[in-house]
Coordinates of C-alpha atoms and ligand atoms in Angstrom, one line a residue:
Chain A
X435 CA 90.0 116.8 13.5
X436 CA 88.1 115.0 12.0
X437 CA 86.5 111.6 12.2
X438 CA 88.5 108.6 11.4
X439 CA 86.4 106.8 9.5
X440 CA 86.8 106.1 6.5
X441 CA 84.5 107.6 4.4
X442 CA 83.4 107.4 1.2
X443 CA 80.8 109.6 -1.6
X444 CA 78.2 106.9 -2.2
X445 CA 78.8 105.1 -5.2
X446 CA 76.7 105.6 -7.3
X447 CA 74.8 102.5 -8.6
X448 CA 74.7 102.0 -11.9
X449 CA 77.7 101.7 -14.5
X450 CA 76.7 104.2 -16.5
X451 CA 76.8 107.1 -13.7
X452 CA 80.4 106.1 -12.9
X453 CA 80.8 106.2 -17.0
X454 CA 79.4 110.0 -16.7
X455 CA 81.4 110.8 -13.5
X456 CA 84.8 109.8 -15.3
X457 CA 83.5 112.1 -18.2
X458 CA 82.9 115.6 -15.9
X459 CA 86.4 114.2 -14.1
X460 CA 88.5 114.2 -18.2
X461 CA 86.3 117.5 -17.9
X462 CA 87.6 119.6 -14.6
X463 CA 91.3 117.4 -15.6
X464 CA 90.8 119.4 -18.9
X465 CA 90.6 122.8 -17.8
X466 CA 92.0 122.9 -14.9
X467 CA 93.2 126.6 -15.6
X468 CA 90.9 128.4 -16.4
X469 CA 87.8 127.0 -13.9
X470 CA 90.9 127.2 -10.8
X471 CA 91.8 130.7 -12.2
X472 CA 87.4 132.3 -12.5
X473 CA 87.7 130.4 -8.7
X474 CA 89.5 132.0 -7.3
X475 CA 88.7 135.3 -8.9
X476 CA 84.7 134.8 -7.5
X477 CA 86.7 134.0 -4.4
X478 CA 88.5 137.3 -4.3
X479 CA 85.0 139.1 -5.8
X480 CA 83.0 137.8 -3.4
X481 CA 85.5 139.0 -0.1
X482 CA 86.5 135.9 1.3
X483 CA 90.0 134.5 3.0
X484 CA 90.3 138.3 3.3
X485 CA 92.5 137.3 6.1
X486 CA 95.0 135.7 2.9
X487 CA 96.7 137.6 0.6
X488 CA 96.4 136.2 -3.4
X489 CA 99.2 134.5 -3.8
X490 CA 97.6 132.6 -0.9
X491 CA 94.7 132.0 -2.3
X492 CA 95.6 131.1 -5.2
X493 CA 97.9 128.5 -3.8
X494 CA 95.5 127.2 -1.7
X495 CA 92.8 126.7 -4.1
X496 CA 94.6 124.5 -6.9
X497 CA 95.3 122.7 -3.9
X498 CA 91.3 121.8 -2.7
X499 CA 90.5 121.9 -7.1
X500 CA 93.3 118.9 -7.2
X501 CA 92.3 117.5 -3.7
X502 CA 88.4 117.7 -5.2
X503 CA 88.5 116.2 -8.9
X504 CA 90.1 113.2 -7.1
X505 CA 87.5 113.3 -4.6
X506 CA 85.4 112.6 -7.6
X507 CA 87.8 110.5 -9.7
X508 CA 88.2 108.0 -6.7
X509 CA 85.0 107.9 -4.6
X510 CA 87.1 108.1 -1.4
X511 CA 87.2 111.3 0.1
X512 CA 90.4 110.2 2.8
X513 CA 92.7 113.0 0.9
X514 CA 90.3 115.4 0.8
X515 CA 89.5 115.6 4.1
X516 CA 93.4 114.8 4.9
X517 CA 93.7 117.8 3.1
X518 CA 90.6 120.5 4.3
X519 CA 91.8 118.8 8.7
X520 CA 95.9 120.8 7.2
X521 CA 93.5 123.4 6.0
X522 CA 92.1 124.9 8.6
X523 CA 94.9 124.4 11.1
X524 CA 96.8 126.7 8.6
X525 CA 93.4 129.5 8.7
X526 CA 91.5 129.2 12.1
X527 CA 95.0 131.0 13.7
X528 CA 94.2 133.7 10.7
X529 CA 91.0 135.1 11.9
X530 CA 89.7 132.8 9.0
X531 CA 85.5 132.0 9.8
X532 CA 83.2 129.0 9.0
X533 CA 81.0 130.6 6.7
X534 CA 84.5 131.4 4.3
X535 CA 84.9 128.7 4.4
X536 CA 82.0 127.4 3.8
X537 CA 81.5 129.7 1.1
X538 CA 84.3 129.1 -0.4
X539 CA 83.4 125.8 -1.4
X540 CA 80.2 126.6 -2.0
X541 CA 81.8 128.3 -5.1
X542 CA 83.7 125.9 -6.6
X543 CA 80.6 124.2 -7.6
X544 CA 78.4 126.5 -8.6
X545 CA 81.9 127.4 -11.0
X546 CA 81.7 123.9 -11.8
X547 CA 79.0 123.6 -12.6
X548 CA 78.6 126.2 -15.0
X549 CA 81.3 125.1 -16.7
X550 CA 78.5 122.2 -17.0
X551 CA 76.3 123.8 -17.6
X552 CA 78.1 125.3 -19.9
X553 CA 79.7 122.7 -22.2
X554 CA 76.9 120.8 -22.2
X555 CA 73.9 123.3 -23.1
X556 CA 73.6 122.3 -26.4
X557 CA 72.0 118.3 -25.1
X558 CA 70.1 118.6 -22.5
X559 CA 69.3 115.0 -21.0
X560 CA 72.8 114.3 -21.6
X561 CA 73.0 117.4 -18.4
X562 CA 70.3 116.9 -16.5
X563 CA 72.6 113.5 -16.1
X564 CA 75.4 114.4 -15.7
X565 CA 74.1 116.6 -12.9
X566 CA 72.5 113.5 -11.0
X567 CA 75.5 112.6 -10.6
X568 CA 77.8 115.2 -9.9
X569 CA 75.5 116.5 -7.1
X570 CA 75.8 114.2 -4.5
X571 CA 79.1 114.1 -4.4
X572 CA 80.0 117.5 -4.8
X573 CA 77.5 118.2 -2.2
X574 CA 79.7 115.4 -0.3
X575 CA 82.6 116.6 -0.9
X576 CA 81.3 120.1 0.6
X577 CA 79.9 119.2 3.6
X578 CA 83.7 117.1 4.4
X579 CA 85.4 120.5 4.1
X580 CA 82.7 122.1 6.0
X581 CA 82.5 119.9 9.0
X582 CA 86.0 119.5 8.8
X583 CA 87.0 123.2 9.1
X584 CA 83.8 123.5 12.2
X585 CA 85.9 120.6 14.0
X586 CA 89.1 121.9 13.8
X587 CA 87.5 125.3 15.0
X588 CA 85.5 124.1 17.9
X589 CA 89.2 122.0 19.0
X590 CA 91.0 125.1 19.4
X591 CA 87.9 127.0 20.8
X592 CA 88.4 124.2 23.5
X593 CA 91.5 124.4 24.1
X594 CA 91.9 128.1 23.9
X595 CA 88.6 128.3 26.6
X596 CA 90.6 126.2 28.8
X597 CA 93.7 128.2 28.6
X598 CA 91.4 130.9 30.0
X599 CA 90.3 128.4 32.9
X600 CA 94.1 128.0 33.7
X601 CA 94.6 131.4 34.1
X602 CA 91.3 132.5 36.1
X603 CA 92.3 130.3 39.1
X604 CA 96.4 130.8 39.8
X605 CA 98.2 128.0 42.0
X606 CA 100.5 130.2 44.1
X607 CA 103.5 129.4 44.9
X608 CA 104.7 131.4 49.0
X609 CA 107.2 129.7 49.8
X610 CA 110.0 127.0 49.3
X611 CA 108.0 123.8 48.5
X612 CA 104.5 125.8 50.2
X613 CA 101.4 126.4 47.6
X614 CA 98.6 128.2 48.7
X615 CA 94.9 128.5 45.8
X616 CA 92.9 130.0 47.0
X617 CA 89.5 129.0 44.7
X618 CA 87.7 132.7 44.2
X619 CA 83.6 132.2 42.8
X620 CA 81.7 129.1 42.0
X621 CA 83.2 126.2 41.1
X622 CA 80.7 123.4 38.9
X623 CA 82.6 120.0 38.1
X624 CA 83.9 121.1 35.0
X625 CA 87.0 123.7 37.0
X626 CA 87.0 121.4 40.2
X627 CA 88.4 119.2 38.1
X628 CA 90.5 121.6 35.9
X629 CA 91.7 122.8 39.7
X630 CA 92.4 119.6 40.5
X631 CA 95.0 119.0 37.6
X632 CA 96.4 122.5 38.2
X633 CA 97.4 121.6 42.4
X634 CA 98.4 118.1 40.8
X635 CA 100.5 119.3 38.6
X636 CA 101.7 122.5 40.5
X637 CA 102.5 119.9 43.1
X638 CA 104.5 118.2 40.8
X639 CA 106.8 121.3 39.2
X640 CA 107.0 123.6 41.9
X641 CA 108.3 119.5 44.7
X642 CA 105.9 120.8 47.0
X643 CA 105.7 119.8 50.6
X644 CA 102.1 121.3 51.6
X645 CA 98.9 123.4 49.9
X646 CA 96.6 125.7 51.3
X647 CA 93.6 125.1 49.9
X648 CA 91.4 128.3 50.5
X649 CA 87.8 128.1 50.2
X650 CA 87.5 131.4 51.4
X651 CA 85.5 133.3 49.0
X652 CA 83.6 130.4 47.7
X653 CA 79.8 130.9 48.3
X654 CA 78.0 126.7 48.0
X655 CA 79.1 123.5 46.7
X656 CA 77.3 120.8 46.3
X657 CA 77.7 117.1 46.9
X658 CA 79.6 116.0 43.5
X659 CA 82.0 119.5 43.5
X660 CA 82.2 118.6 48.3
X661 CA 83.5 115.1 46.3
X662 CA 86.2 116.4 43.7
X663 CA 87.5 118.6 47.1
X664 CA 88.5 115.3 48.5
X665 CA 89.2 113.1 45.8
X666 CA 92.1 117.2 45.4
X667 CA 92.9 116.3 49.2
X668 CA 93.7 112.3 48.0
X669 CA 95.1 112.9 45.2
X670 CA 98.1 115.0 46.3
X671 CA 98.4 112.7 49.4
X672 CA 99.1 110.7 47.0
X673 CA 101.5 112.6 45.2
X674 CA 103.7 113.2 48.8
X675 CA 101.9 116.5 49.5
X676 CA 99.5 117.8 52.8
X677 CA 97.0 119.5 52.5
X678 CA 95.2 122.5 55.2
X679 CA 91.6 123.2 53.4
X680 CA 91.2 127.3 55.1
X681 CA 88.1 129.0 55.0
X682 CA 85.6 126.1 55.4
X683 CA 81.6 128.0 56.2
X684 CA 79.9 125.2 58.1
X685 CA 77.5 124.4 54.9
X686 CA 79.7 123.9 53.1
X687 CA 81.1 121.2 56.4
X688 CA 77.9 119.8 55.9
X689 CA 78.1 119.6 52.8
X690 CA 81.6 117.7 53.2
X691 CA 79.9 115.5 56.1
X692 CA 76.9 114.4 54.0
X693 CA 78.6 112.5 51.3
X694 CA 80.0 110.4 54.6
X695 CA 83.7 111.9 53.8
X696 CA 85.4 112.2 57.6
X697 CA 86.0 116.0 57.9
X698 CA 88.3 114.6 60.6
X699 CA 91.0 113.2 58.2
X700 CA 91.1 116.6 56.6
X701 CA 93.2 118.8 57.8
X702 CA 91.3 121.5 58.3
X703 CA 92.2 125.4 59.5
X704 CA 89.5 127.7 60.3
X705 CA 91.5 130.6 57.9
X706 CA 94.6 130.6 55.8
X707 CA 96.0 133.6 57.7
X708 CA 96.5 129.4 60.1
X709 CA 96.8 128.0 57.4
X710 CA 99.7 129.4 56.6
X711 CA 100.9 128.9 59.8
X712 CA 100.0 125.1 60.1
X713 CA 102.0 124.7 56.6
X714 CA 105.3 126.8 58.1
X715 CA 105.1 124.5 61.5
X716 CA 105.2 121.1 58.5
X717 CA 107.7 122.2 56.6
X718 CA 109.9 123.0 59.9
X719 CA 110.5 126.5 60.1
X720 CA 109.4 126.7 63.7
X721 CA 110.2 123.6 66.4
X722 CA 107.7 121.8 66.4
X723 CA 109.4 117.7 65.0
X724 CA 108.3 117.4 61.8
X725 CA 107.1 113.7 62.1
X726 CA 104.7 114.4 64.4
X727 CA 103.0 117.2 61.8
X728 CA 103.2 114.5 59.7
X729 CA 101.9 111.6 61.8
X730 CA 99.1 113.8 62.7
X731 CA 98.1 115.1 58.9
Chain B
X1317 CA 82.4 98.1 12.1
X1318 CA 86.2 98.5 9.9
X1319 CA 88.4 100.8 12.9
X1320 CA 88.2 98.6 15.2
X1321 CA 90.6 97.6 17.5
X1322 CA 90.4 94.0 19.2
X1323 CA 93.4 92.4 22.4
X1324 CA 92.3 89.6 23.3
X1325 CA 93.0 88.8 26.4
X1326 CA 94.0 85.8 27.5
X1327 CA 96.2 86.6 30.2
X1328 CA 97.4 89.2 32.4
X1329 CA 100.1 90.3 29.9
X1330 CA 97.3 91.8 27.5
X1331 CA 96.9 93.5 29.9
X1332 CA 99.0 95.5 29.2
X1333 CA 98.6 95.7 25.2
X1334 CA 94.9 97.0 25.8
X1335 CA 95.4 99.1 28.3
X1336 CA 98.3 100.2 25.3
X1337 CA 96.2 100.3 22.7
X1338 CA 93.9 102.8 24.3
X1339 CA 95.7 104.9 25.3
X1340 CA 96.9 105.5 21.5
X1341 CA 93.9 105.8 20.5
X1342 CA 92.2 108.0 23.1
X1343 CA 94.8 110.2 22.2
X1344 CA 94.5 110.3 19.3
X1345 CA 90.8 111.2 19.5
X1346 CA 92.5 114.4 21.3
X1347 CA 91.9 113.6 25.0
X1348 CA 93.5 114.7 27.8
X1349 CA 96.9 113.6 29.5
X1350 CA 94.3 112.6 32.1
X1351 CA 91.8 111.3 30.2
X1352 CA 94.0 108.7 29.2
X1353 CA 95.0 107.8 32.3
X1354 CA 91.4 107.4 33.0
X1355 CA 90.9 105.6 29.4
X1356 CA 94.0 102.5 30.3
X1357 CA 93.4 103.0 33.8
X1358 CA 88.9 101.7 32.5
X1359 CA 90.7 98.9 29.9
X1360 CA 92.9 97.6 32.9
X1361 CA 89.8 96.8 35.0
X1362 CA 87.8 95.0 33.2
X1363 CA 90.3 93.4 31.4
X1364 CA 91.7 92.4 34.8
X1365 CA 88.2 90.7 35.4
X1366 CA 88.5 89.1 31.9
X1367 CA 91.7 86.9 33.4
X1368 CA 90.6 87.0 36.8
X1369 CA 86.9 85.6 37.0
X1370 CA 86.5 85.1 32.8
X1371 CA 90.3 83.3 32.0
X1372 CA 89.7 85.3 28.8
X1373 CA 87.3 87.1 26.0
X1374 CA 88.4 90.8 24.5
X1375 CA 88.4 93.8 24.4
X1376 CA 87.1 95.7 21.8
X1377 CA 87.7 99.5 21.2
X1378 CA 86.5 102.1 19.0
X1379 CA 86.1 105.8 18.2
X1380 CA 82.6 106.8 19.3
X1381 CA 81.0 109.1 17.5
X1382 CA 78.4 111.3 18.8
X1383 CA 76.2 114.2 17.9
X1384 CA 78.2 116.3 18.6
X1385 CA 81.7 115.2 20.4
X1386 CA 83.2 112.3 19.2
X1387 CA 85.1 109.9 22.6
X1388 CA 86.0 106.1 22.8
X1389 CA 84.5 103.5 23.0
X1390 CA 85.4 99.9 25.3
X1391 CA 83.9 96.9 25.2
X1392 CA 84.7 93.9 27.1
X1393 CA 83.2 90.9 26.0
X1394 CA 83.7 87.2 28.1
X1395 CA 82.4 84.0 27.9
X1396 CA 82.7 83.1 31.0
X1397 CA 80.3 82.2 34.4
X1398 CA 78.7 86.3 34.1
X1399 CA 78.0 88.0 37.7
X1400 CA 75.2 86.8 40.2
X1401 CA 74.4 89.6 40.7
X1402 CA 75.1 93.0 39.6
X1403 CA 74.1 94.9 41.5
X1404 CA 76.3 93.8 44.3
X1405 CA 79.2 93.6 41.9
X1406 CA 78.8 97.7 41.2
X1407 CA 79.2 97.9 45.2
X1408 CA 81.9 99.7 45.9
X1409 CA 83.5 97.3 47.9
X1410 CA 82.2 93.8 47.2
X1411 CA 84.4 90.4 45.5
X1412 CA 84.4 87.5 45.1
X1413 CA 88.5 87.2 44.9
X1414 CA 89.4 89.2 48.2
X1415 CA 89.8 92.1 45.7
X1416 CA 89.3 95.2 47.0
X1417 CA 85.8 95.3 44.7
X1418 CA 87.0 98.6 42.5
X1419 CA 86.9 97.8 39.7
X1420 CA 83.2 98.0 39.1
X1421 CA 82.0 100.9 40.1
X1422 CA 85.2 102.8 40.2
X1423 CA 85.1 102.0 36.3
X1424 CA 81.7 103.7 35.6
X1425 CA 83.7 107.0 37.5
X1426 CA 86.3 106.9 35.1
X1427 CA 83.8 106.6 31.8
X1428 CA 80.2 109.2 30.5
X1429 CA 78.0 106.6 29.3
X1430 CA 78.7 102.2 31.8
X1431 CA 76.4 99.2 30.6
X1432 CA 76.2 95.5 31.7
X1433 CA 74.6 93.3 30.8
X1434 CA 75.6 88.9 32.4
X1435 CA 74.7 86.0 32.6
X1436 CA 75.6 83.0 34.8
X1437 CA 76.2 80.7 33.1
X1438 CA 76.6 82.8 29.6
X1439 CA 79.2 85.5 29.9
X1440 CA 80.0 89.2 30.9
X1441 CA 79.5 92.2 28.1
X1442 CA 80.3 95.5 29.7
X1443 CA 80.0 98.8 27.3
X1444 CA 81.3 101.9 28.3
X1445 CA 82.0 105.1 26.5
X1446 CA 84.1 108.1 27.4
X1447 CA 83.6 111.5 25.8
X1448 CA 85.4 114.3 24.5
X1449 CA 84.2 117.6 27.3
Chain C
X717 CA 110.8 93.0 33.1
X718 CA 112.1 92.0 36.0
X719 CA 112.3 95.8 39.1
X720 CA 115.8 96.2 39.6
X721 CA 116.0 97.0 43.7
X722 CA 119.5 98.4 45.5
X723 CA 120.7 98.5 48.2
X724 CA 121.5 101.7 49.4
X725 CA 122.9 101.5 52.9
X726 CA 120.0 101.1 55.4
X727 CA 117.6 100.7 52.8
X728 CA 116.0 99.4 49.6
X729 CA 114.7 101.1 46.4
X730 CA 113.3 99.8 43.6
X731 CA 112.7 101.3 40.9
X732 CA 109.1 99.8 38.6
X733 CA 110.4 101.1 34.5
X734 CA 107.5 100.4 32.6
X735 CA 103.9 99.1 32.8
X736 CA 104.5 96.1 35.0
X737 CA 102.9 92.8 34.1
X738 CA 101.3 90.6 37.2
X739 CA 104.5 88.6 37.8
X740 CA 106.7 91.6 37.5
X741 CA 105.3 92.7 40.6
X742 CA 104.2 89.6 42.8
X743 CA 108.3 88.6 41.7
X744 CA 108.7 92.6 43.5
X745 CA 106.7 91.7 46.1
X746 CA 108.7 87.7 47.3
X747 CA 112.3 89.8 46.4
X748 CA 111.8 92.9 48.2
X749 CA 110.8 90.8 51.4
X750 CA 113.3 88.6 50.9
X751 CA 116.3 91.2 50.5
X752 CA 114.9 93.6 53.4
X753 CA 115.4 90.0 55.7
X754 CA 119.0 89.6 54.0
X755 CA 120.5 92.9 55.1
X756 CA 117.7 93.9 57.6
X757 CA 116.8 96.6 56.9
X758 CA 115.3 99.7 58.0
X759 CA 113.9 100.7 55.1
X760 CA 111.8 100.6 51.4
X761 CA 111.5 103.0 48.6
X762 CA 109.6 101.5 45.7
X763 CA 109.4 104.5 42.7
X764 CA 106.7 104.3 40.7
X765 CA 107.9 107.3 38.2
X766 CA 107.5 105.4 34.9
X767 CA 103.7 103.6 35.7
X768 CA 101.7 105.4 33.1
X769 CA 98.7 103.3 35.3
X770 CA 98.0 102.5 38.9
X771 CA 95.0 99.7 38.3
X772 CA 93.3 98.4 42.0
X773 CA 95.4 95.2 41.3
X774 CA 98.6 97.3 41.3
X775 CA 97.5 99.4 43.7
X776 CA 96.4 96.1 46.1
X777 CA 99.4 94.7 45.4
X778 CA 101.7 98.0 46.8
X779 CA 99.8 97.8 49.9
X780 CA 100.6 94.5 50.9
X781 CA 103.8 95.4 49.8
X782 CA 104.2 97.6 52.9
X783 CA 101.9 96.1 54.9
X784 CA 103.8 92.7 54.7
X785 CA 107.1 94.4 55.1
X786 CA 106.0 96.8 58.2
X787 CA 105.1 92.6 60.1
X788 CA 109.2 92.7 60.0
X789 CA 110.4 95.7 60.8
X790 CA 110.9 98.3 58.1
X791 CA 108.4 101.2 56.4
X792 CA 107.9 101.6 52.7
X793 CA 107.3 104.3 50.9
X794 CA 106.2 105.4 47.6
X795 CA 107.8 107.7 45.4
X796 CA 106.7 109.0 42.1
X797 CA 103.1 108.7 41.6
X798 CA 101.8 111.1 38.4
X799 CA 99.5 113.5 38.8
X800 CA 97.0 112.0 35.9
X801 CA 97.1 109.4 38.0
X802 CA 96.7 110.0 41.1
X803 CA 93.8 111.3 38.9
X804 CA 92.2 108.6 37.7
X805 CA 93.6 106.2 41.7
X806 CA 91.9 108.8 43.5
X807 CA 88.0 108.2 41.0
X808 CA 88.7 104.4 41.4
X809 CA 88.8 104.8 45.5
X810 CA 92.5 103.2 45.6
X811 CA 93.8 106.0 48.1
X812 CA 96.6 103.6 49.6
X813 CA 95.1 104.8 53.3
X814 CA 97.8 103.8 55.3
X815 CA 100.7 104.4 53.0
X816 CA 103.6 106.2 52.9
X817 CA 103.4 108.8 50.3
X818 CA 106.2 110.5 48.8
X819 CA 107.4 113.0 46.2
X820 CA 110.3 111.8 44.8
X821 CA 113.2 109.2 45.9
X822 CA 114.5 112.6 47.3
X823 CA 111.9 112.9 49.6
X824 CA 111.3 109.0 49.9
X825 CA 114.7 108.9 52.1
X826 CA 114.3 112.0 54.4
X827 CA 111.2 110.2 55.3
X828 CA 113.1 107.3 55.8
X829 CA 115.3 109.3 57.5
X830 CA 112.5 110.8 59.9
X831 CA 111.3 108.0 60.1
X832 CA 114.3 105.9 62.1
X833 CA 114.8 109.1 63.9
X834 CA 111.7 109.3 65.8
X835 CA 112.3 105.8 66.4
X836 CA 115.4 105.1 67.6
Ligands
ATP322 N1 83.9 89.6 33.4 C1 83.5 88.9 35.1 N2 82.6 88.0 34.8 C2 83.2 86.9 35.6 N3 82.4 87.6 36.8 C3 82.6 88.8 37.2 C4 83.5 89.1 36.1 N4 83.5 90.9 36.5 C5 83.6 91.4 37.4 N5 83.1 90.3 38.3 C6 82.9 89.5 40.0 O1 82.4 90.8 40.6 C7 82.8 91.6 41.1 C8 82.4 92.5 41.5 O2 84.0 92.9 40.6 P1 85.1 94.5 40.5 O3 86.0 94.7 39.9 O4 84.5 95.8 41.3 O5 85.9 93.7 41.8 P2 87.1 92.9 42.7 O6 87.3 92.5 40.8 O7 86.7 91.8 42.9 O8 88.1 93.5 43.1 P3 89.4 94.6 42.3 O9 88.9 94.9 40.8 O10 89.0 96.5 43.2 O11 91.1 94.0 42.3 C9 83.7 90.4 41.2 O12 84.3 89.8 42.9 C10 84.4 89.3 40.3 O13 82.7 88.7 41.2
MG323 MG1 88.2 93.4 39.0

């Protein structure tokens, strides 16, 4: 998503440069067909947007061109912004790179500048004044499109990273109403949070009553992460599930005590096997009054 | 700021409005469902304190633009009695009203940036920001 | 919006519909207590599935409801807290200690049944 602030091209202060911009816009509208074609062929020449067909490039080029001219004419970038966001959404999944997008807008800037050179080559003073009006606006437009693209790309990357992280930490359902969350490796606060969210959702979708969190595979845990673990246990209970923590190393146990948590309130069992056994008892698979077991939890 | 969403807080019904505005803005900014809920909860606590202690005030919501991130800023403002000891008020369990005393310290845990200024007799301004991860 | 309270046998079920105002919550507290007395209910289920925020006030009120109903000899169980809401609650520091929770209505009823069996 692009920033939502109504953006505007810094208004050229003098009426004179407004006048020039108007003249410029008239020129660009008049030569739309030819300039657009030239731009599209420059894009192909420069081997940009290789993931797209010629027709697609031409169609997008037309839209960008029109939005570009409109931005120059009205001085507002909103339409262009939303178009570039939309464009980014469509082309990012096809593997279009940031440099390509930056490349094509810079090309357009050049193509247009050249046509201005050609038109005003007899009148240097006029040409200079036209370029003075054109350049800041053109740069701002290029910037808007590029920034829009980069932001959209970042969003996509963030999403992908999240999807990958989800995959790397499975919540396993071993039997009905029983989930196991084996945590392995290093947990940083971000991953801890991810795990928590995933587990909480898992509890709801699987209608879990008991969860065994096995942290045998976790080497160390700082206070922040230990805090997360405790919060996960509490949040699971709020959903109506009982949590059993297994594989707590003495070091981690100490960290948890040090952050002021009463370990007695946490349901801990030595190893995963023992944890599953207790979970099954809680679920009523053996003859232990369920009520007492839940009350003790 | 043209983007500001301003919600006057005069009764507890306005708390619901502020919360919903916050939800909408947060979702539009790209926050996850969990973060949207965290933001709505923070707004709820701040707005409730306005109703409980200052009688009236406002909650202002705006899009925050950082150097490489975006977020949501919540400003809570009132001209109420102010807080005598901000240090006390920020401690878990401190309440002058028989509450749980978790509102302010809790909000601090829910957000990334927390700023409070309170002048006895003049009022209280709290500004918090949550950034997109 | 008032919270509807349903009588089901010896139990009462209060289903919170949407974003509640403080008055609604306080009204719910009063109404539940009255009904528990009136029907000699053994248990109460408060279904908060539709609640998208549970702040300190709501939590405190639910806790108070539970305690007051306990004084009348009945059990209360809160069901349907959403994952995001639970996450926000624990960050805030609200753990509803001493209050029973269950996944949904069905589990809530099962919980009350077990309580009834173990105390009779
Ligand atoms: N806007 C305000 N104006 C004046 N005093 C305030 C304001 N906000 C908070 N306070 C003071 O700070 C104390 C702590 O606030 P906090 O929100 O943490 O807890 P609480 O409102 O007492 O209880 P809870 O929010 O858990 O229901 C309050 O009891 C009150 O004395
Ligand atoms: Mg408060």
